[in-house]
PDB file of C-alpha atoms in Angstrom:
ATOM      1  CA  MET A   1     227.663  95.753  76.034  1.00  0.00           C
ATOM      2  CA  THR A   2     226.469  92.214  76.328  1.00  0.00           C
ATOM      3  CA  LYS A   3     223.995  90.718  78.773  1.00  0.00           C
ATOM      4  CA  THR A   4     226.779  89.126  80.799  1.00  0.00           C
ATOM      5  CA  VAL A   5     228.414  92.531  81.372  1.00  0.00           C
ATOM      6  CA  LEU A   6     225.126  94.357  82.122  1.00  0.00           C
ATOM      7  CA  ARG A   7     224.002  92.031  84.914  1.00  0.00           C
ATOM      8  CA  PRO A   8     227.055  92.559  87.159  1.00  0.00           C
ATOM      9  CA  PHE A   9     227.042  96.278  86.320  1.00  0.00           C
ATOM     10  CA  GLY A  10     223.338  96.565  87.266  1.00  0.00           C
ATOM     11  CA  ALA A  11     223.883  94.615  90.475  1.00  0.00           C
ATOM     12  CA  ALA A  12     226.822  96.833  91.436  1.00  0.00           C
ATOM     13  CA  LEU A  13     224.809  99.974  90.680  1.00  0.00           C
ATOM     14  CA  ALA A  14     221.867  98.725  92.764  1.00  0.00           C
ATOM     15  CA  PHE A  15     224.234  97.888  95.633  1.00  0.00           C
ATOM     16  CA  LEU A  16     225.822 101.354  95.531  1.00  0.00           C
ATOM     17  CA  LEU A  17     222.420 103.081  95.476  1.00  0.00           C
ATOM     18  CA  ALA A  18     221.195 101.001  98.429  1.00  0.00           C
ATOM     19  CA  ALA A  19     224.390 101.705 100.383  1.00  0.00           C
ATOM     20  CA  ALA A  20     224.111 105.444  99.687  1.00  0.00           C
ATOM     21  CA  PHE A  21     220.479 105.445 100.832  1.00  0.00           C
ATOM     22  CA  VAL A  22     221.312 103.586 104.055  1.00  0.00           C
ATOM     23  CA  LEU A  23     224.201 105.905 104.863  1.00  0.00           C
ATOM     24  CA  LEU A  24     222.556 109.199 103.894  1.00  0.00           C
ATOM     25  CA  ALA A  25     218.916 108.680 104.961  1.00  0.00           C
ATOM     26  CA  PRO A  26     219.457 108.971 108.733  1.00  0.00           C
ATOM     27  CA  GLY A  27     221.080 112.384 108.238  1.00  0.00           C
ATOM     28  CA  ALA A  28     218.039 114.180 109.649  1.00  0.00           C
ATOM     29  CA  ALA A  29     218.089 112.064 112.793  1.00  0.00           C
ATOM     30  CA  ARG A  30     221.806 112.688 113.290  1.00  0.00           C
ATOM     31  CA  ALA A  31     221.207 116.446 113.115  1.00  0.00           C
ATOM     32  CA  HIS A  32     219.713 116.418 116.620  1.00  0.00           C
ATOM     33  CA  GLY A  33     221.972 117.447 119.435  1.00  0.00           C
ATOM     34  CA  GLY A  34     224.068 120.509 119.920  1.00  0.00           C
ATOM     35  CA  PRO A  35     222.814 123.910 121.010  1.00  0.00           C
ATOM     36  CA  ILE A  36     219.252 124.256 122.269  1.00  0.00           C
ATOM     37  CA  GLN A  37     217.040 127.281 121.690  1.00  0.00           C
ATOM     38  CA  LEU A  38     214.556 128.036 124.508  1.00  0.00           C
ATOM     39  CA  THR A  39     211.342 130.037 124.147  1.00  0.00           C
ATOM     40  CA  ILE A  40     209.301 130.968 127.230  1.00  0.00           C
ATOM     41  CA  GLY A  41     206.005 132.633 127.875  1.00  0.00           C
ATOM     42  CA  PRO A  42     203.180 132.861 130.398  1.00  0.00           C
ATOM     43  CA  ASP A  43     200.595 130.093 130.614  1.00  0.00           C
ATOM     44  CA  GLY A  44     197.769 132.531 131.391  1.00  0.00           C
ATOM     45  CA  ILE A  45     197.288 131.634 135.069  1.00  0.00           C
ATOM     46  CA  GLY A  46     200.592 132.635 136.692  1.00  0.00           C
ATOM     47  CA  GLY A  47     202.780 129.797 135.460  1.00  0.00           C
ATOM     48  CA  VAL A  48     205.377 129.424 132.717  1.00  0.00           C
ATOM     49  CA  SER A  49     205.501 127.422 129.470  1.00  0.00           C
ATOM     50  CA  LEU A  50     208.790 126.523 127.798  1.00  0.00           C
ATOM     51  CA  TYR A  51     209.430 125.275 124.262  1.00  0.00           C
ATOM     52  CA  ALA A  52     212.850 123.775 123.517  1.00  0.00           C
ATOM     53  CA  GLN A  53     214.189 123.259 119.980  1.00  0.00           C
ATOM     54  CA  TYR A  54     217.491 122.146 118.555  1.00  0.00           C
ATOM     55  CA  ALA A  55     219.127 125.230 117.043  1.00  0.00           C
ATOM     56  CA  ARG A  56     220.576 123.324 114.066  1.00  0.00           C
ATOM     57  CA  ASP A  57     217.428 121.757 112.638  1.00  0.00           C
ATOM     58  CA  GLY A  58     214.525 123.396 114.499  1.00  0.00           C
ATOM     59  CA  HIS A  59     213.144 120.049 115.703  1.00  0.00           C
ATOM     60  CA  MET A  60     211.634 119.895 119.170  1.00  0.00           C
ATOM     61  CA  VAL A  61     213.952 118.562 121.882  1.00  0.00           C
ATOM     62  CA  ASP A  62     213.172 114.918 122.549  1.00  0.00           C
ATOM     63  CA  GLU A  63     215.721 114.427 125.314  1.00  0.00           C
ATOM     64  CA  ILE A  64     215.342 115.020 129.033  1.00  0.00           C
ATOM     65  CA  ILE A  65     216.258 118.558 130.041  1.00  0.00           C
ATOM     66  CA  ASP A  66     216.385 120.191 133.484  1.00  0.00           C
ATOM     67  CA  PRO A  67     214.812 123.651 133.120  1.00  0.00           C
ATOM     68  CA  LEU A  68     214.852 125.898 136.201  1.00  0.00           C
ATOM     69  CA  VAL A  69     212.876 129.152 136.299  1.00  0.00           C
ATOM     70  CA  THR A  70     213.675 132.249 138.329  1.00  0.00           C
ATOM     71  CA  ALA A  71     211.659 135.443 138.154  1.00  0.00           C
ATOM     72  CA  LYS A  72     211.782 138.992 139.475  1.00  0.00           C
ATOM     73  CA  ALA A  73     208.868 141.417 139.445  1.00  0.00           C
ATOM     74  CA  ASP A  74     209.269 145.131 138.763  1.00  0.00           C
ATOM     75  CA  ASP A  75     208.268 145.823 142.390  1.00  0.00           C
ATOM     76  CA  GLY A  76     211.114 143.630 143.744  1.00  0.00           C
ATOM     77  CA  ARG A  77     209.244 140.371 144.444  1.00  0.00           C
ATOM     78  CA  THR A  78     211.096 137.204 143.443  1.00  0.00           C
ATOM     79  CA  ALA A  79     209.998 133.673 142.625  1.00  0.00           C
ATOM     80  CA  GLY A  80     211.907 130.460 142.119  1.00  0.00           C
ATOM     81  CA  PRO A  81     213.889 128.554 141.367  1.00  0.00           C
ATOM     82  CA  ILE A  82     211.028 126.387 140.084  1.00  0.00           C
ATOM     83  CA  SER A  83     211.626 123.159 138.150  1.00  0.00           C
ATOM     84  CA  LEU A  84     209.535 122.748 135.024  1.00  0.00           C
ATOM     85  CA  VAL A  85     208.079 119.352 134.120  1.00  0.00           C
ATOM     86  CA  SER A  86     207.629 117.750 130.729  1.00  0.00           C
ATOM     87  CA  SER A  87     204.175 118.510 129.386  1.00  0.00           C
ATOM     88  CA  SER A  88     201.783 115.809 128.261  1.00  0.00           C
ATOM     89  CA  GLU A  89     200.748 118.144 125.415  1.00  0.00           C
ATOM     90  CA  GLY A  90     203.645 117.223 123.179  1.00  0.00           C
ATOM     91  CA  GLN A  91     207.335 116.825 122.660  1.00  0.00           C
ATOM     92  CA  GLY A  92     209.635 119.730 123.442  1.00  0.00           C
ATOM     93  CA  ARG A  93     207.266 121.469 125.892  1.00  0.00           C
ATOM     94  CA  TRP A  94     207.754 121.960 129.632  1.00  0.00           C
ATOM     95  CA  VAL A  95     205.423 123.697 132.083  1.00  0.00           C
ATOM     96  CA  SER A  96     205.255 124.760 135.708  1.00  0.00           C
ATOM     97  CA  GLU A  97     203.101 122.387 137.752  1.00  0.00           C
ATOM     98  CA  GLN A  98     201.427 125.201 139.694  1.00  0.00           C
ATOM     99  CA  PRO A  99     200.996 128.952 139.186  1.00  0.00           C
ATOM    100  CA  PHE A 100     203.788 130.748 141.047  1.00  0.00           C
ATOM    101  CA  LEU A 101     203.794 134.295 139.653  1.00  0.00           C
ATOM    102  CA  GLY A 102     201.510 136.907 141.150  1.00  0.00           C
ATOM    103  CA  GLU A 103     199.948 139.812 139.319  1.00  0.00           C
ATOM    104  CA  GLY A 104     202.440 142.239 137.773  1.00  0.00           C
ATOM    105  CA  ARG A 105     205.268 142.603 135.284  1.00  0.00           C
ATOM    106  CA  TRP A 106     207.923 139.886 135.567  1.00  0.00           C
ATOM    107  CA  THR A 107     211.392 139.294 134.143  1.00  0.00           C
ATOM    108  CA  VAL A 108     211.593 135.513 133.849  1.00  0.00           C
ATOM    109  CA  THR A 109     214.761 133.505 133.191  1.00  0.00           C
ATOM    110  CA  VAL A 110     214.921 129.807 132.307  1.00  0.00           C
ATOM    111  CA  ARG A 111     218.216 127.933 132.423  1.00  0.00           C
ATOM    112  CA  THR A 112     218.969 124.325 131.545  1.00  0.00           C
ATOM    113  CA  THR A 113     222.244 122.404 131.792  1.00  0.00           C
ATOM    114  CA  THR A 114     221.221 119.047 130.292  1.00  0.00           C
ATOM    115  CA  PRO A 115     221.836 117.950 127.544  1.00  0.00           C
ATOM    116  CA  ASP A 116     223.379 121.333 126.712  1.00  0.00           C
ATOM    117  CA  VAL A 117     223.645 124.637 128.580  1.00  0.00           C
ATOM    118  CA  ALA A 118     221.004 127.102 127.426  1.00  0.00           C
ATOM    119  CA  GLU A 119     219.395 130.197 128.932  1.00  0.00           C
ATOM    120  CA  THR A 120     216.745 132.674 127.897  1.00  0.00           C
ATOM    121  CA  THR A 121     215.007 135.627 129.508  1.00  0.00           C
ATOM    122  CA  ALA A 122     211.643 137.177 128.733  1.00  0.00           C
ATOM    123  CA  VAL A 123     209.507 139.928 130.221  1.00  0.00           C
ATOM    124  CA  PHE A 124     205.768 139.412 130.490  1.00  0.00           C
ATOM    125  CA  THR A 125     202.816 140.625 132.492  1.00  0.00           C
ATOM    126  CA  VAL A 126     200.616 138.428 134.627  1.00  0.00           C
ATOM    127  CA  ALA A 127     197.105 139.857 134.804  1.00  0.00           C
ATOM    128  CA  GLU A 128     194.714 139.422 137.695  1.00  0.00           C
ATOM    129  CA  LEU A 129     192.370 136.547 137.013  1.00  0.00           C
ATOM    130  CA  ASP A 130     188.602 137.009 137.146  1.00  0.00           C
ATOM    131  CA  GLU A 131     186.769 135.407 140.027  1.00  0.00           C
ATOM    132  CA  PRO A 132     185.749 131.865 139.144  1.00  0.00           C
ATOM    133  CA  ILE A 133     182.056 131.140 138.658  1.00  0.00           C
ATOM    134  CA  SER A 134     180.688 129.591 141.823  1.00  0.00           C
ATOM    135  CA  ALA A 135     179.602 125.955 141.816  1.00  0.00           C
ATOM    136  CA  GLN A 136     176.144 126.947 143.076  1.00  0.00           C
ATOM    137  CA  THR A 137     175.499 129.189 140.053  1.00  0.00           C
ATOM    138  CA  THR A 138     176.784 126.508 137.699  1.00  0.00           C
ATOM    139  CA  SER A 139     174.568 123.793 139.193  1.00  0.00           C
ATOM    140  CA  ALA A 140     171.465 126.025 138.998  1.00  0.00           C
ATOM    141  CA  VAL A 141     172.101 126.599 135.287  1.00  0.00           C
ATOM    142  CA  ALA A 142     172.653 122.866 134.804  1.00  0.00           C
ATOM    143  CA  ASP A 143     169.376 122.088 136.621  1.00  0.00           C
ATOM    144  CA  ASP A 144     167.477 124.497 134.341  1.00  0.00           C
ATOM    145  CA  ASP A 145     169.058 122.902 131.267  1.00  0.00           C
ATOM    146  CA  ALA A 146     168.210 119.411 132.514  1.00  0.00           C
ATOM    147  CA  SER A 147     164.597 120.392 133.224  1.00  0.00           C
ATOM    148  CA  SER A 148     164.103 121.867 129.766  1.00  0.00           C
ATOM    149  CA  ALA A 149     165.780 118.865 128.152  1.00  0.00           C
ATOM    150  CA  LEU A 150     163.475 116.542 130.101  1.00  0.00           C
ATOM    151  CA  GLY A 151     160.410 118.478 128.913  1.00  0.00           C
ATOM    152  CA  VAL A 152     161.546 118.305 125.297  1.00  0.00           C
ATOM    153  CA  GLY A 153     162.245 114.587 125.697  1.00  0.00           C
ATOM    154  CA  ILE A 154     158.759 113.841 127.046  1.00  0.00           C
ATOM    155  CA  ILE A 155     157.088 115.824 124.251  1.00  0.00           C
ATOM    156  CA  GLY A 156     159.204 114.008 121.653  1.00  0.00           C
ATOM    157  CA  LEU A 157     158.350 110.642 123.203  1.00  0.00           C
ATOM    158  CA  GLY A 158     154.639 111.457 123.153  1.00  0.00           C
ATOM    159  CA  ALA A 159     154.788 112.544 119.515  1.00  0.00           C
ATOM    160  CA  GLY A 160     156.613 109.341 118.608  1.00  0.00           C
ATOM    161  CA  VAL A 161     154.000 107.174 120.355  1.00  0.00           C
ATOM    162  CA  LEU A 162     151.176 109.021 118.555  1.00  0.00           C
ATOM    163  CA  LEU A 163     152.895 108.576 115.196  1.00  0.00           C
ATOM    164  CA  VAL A 164     153.471 104.846 115.699  1.00  0.00           C
ATOM    165  CA  GLY A 165     149.887 104.411 116.953  1.00  0.00           C
ATOM    166  CA  SER A 166     148.522 106.194 113.893  1.00  0.00           C
ATOM    167  CA  VAL A 167     150.525 104.025 111.495  1.00  0.00           C
ATOM    168  CA  VAL A 168     149.487 100.799 113.269  1.00  0.00           C
ATOM    169  CA  GLY A 169     145.843 101.942 113.318  1.00  0.00           C
ATOM    170  CA  ALA A 170     145.901 102.713 109.592  1.00  0.00           C
ATOM    171  CA  ILE A 171     147.374  99.290 108.792  1.00  0.00           C
ATOM    172  CA  VAL A 172     144.780  97.451 110.926  1.00  0.00           C
ATOM    173  CA  LEU A 173     141.917  99.466 109.439  1.00  0.00           C
ATOM    174  CA  ARG A 174     143.098  98.756 105.899  1.00  0.00           C
ATOM    175  CA  ARG A 175     143.349  95.003 106.521  1.00  0.00           C
ATOM    176  CA  ARG A 176     139.847  94.893 107.990  1.00  0.00           C
ATOM    177  CA  THR A 177     138.485  96.705 104.982  1.00  0.00           C
ATOM    178  CA  LYS A 178     140.180  94.238 102.594  1.00  0.00           C
ATOM    179  CA  ASP A 179     138.843  91.246 104.542  1.00  0.00           C
ATOM    180  CA  ARG A 180     135.238  92.467 104.178  1.00  0.00           C
ATOM    181  CA  THR A 181     135.486  93.022 100.429  1.00  0.00           C
ATOM    182  CA  VAL A 182     136.864  89.581  99.639  1.00  0.00           C
TER     183      VAL A 182
END
């Protein structure tokens, strides 16, 4: 082939490669949509956490969904429906704003209708939480820590002043000795 034939051939090949890249590259983004897989669990304080993924590609749902939670305890108590809100902790995560499940074993169902209908059910146990540490106990510990930190700070300051004073004294003494010998 001659140079005149190669140039148009190379240009056509480059154009076809660029067109293929433009058309095929967004394939991963187009995979979103379709069925949603929901995963729920307790948040540790009587609330619910929900993770939503697209079933096709496993990516977290980045669209608005409308998850509603209902729950029934083994002893007959019920809770909900409670709307979950989008979590600030990342894409594809929704949480209950407040704890709403008491102590016990719960069968929890989450259902969403937007952008696609999805439902999941899980059974989990909500344990009784320990009593919180009182503010008075916490402040007493903080006061003790502050007092000890203050003592260490004063000792460190004193040691620093003595060190600087010693260095300055040594320099002055050395200069005086040099002045006398000259």
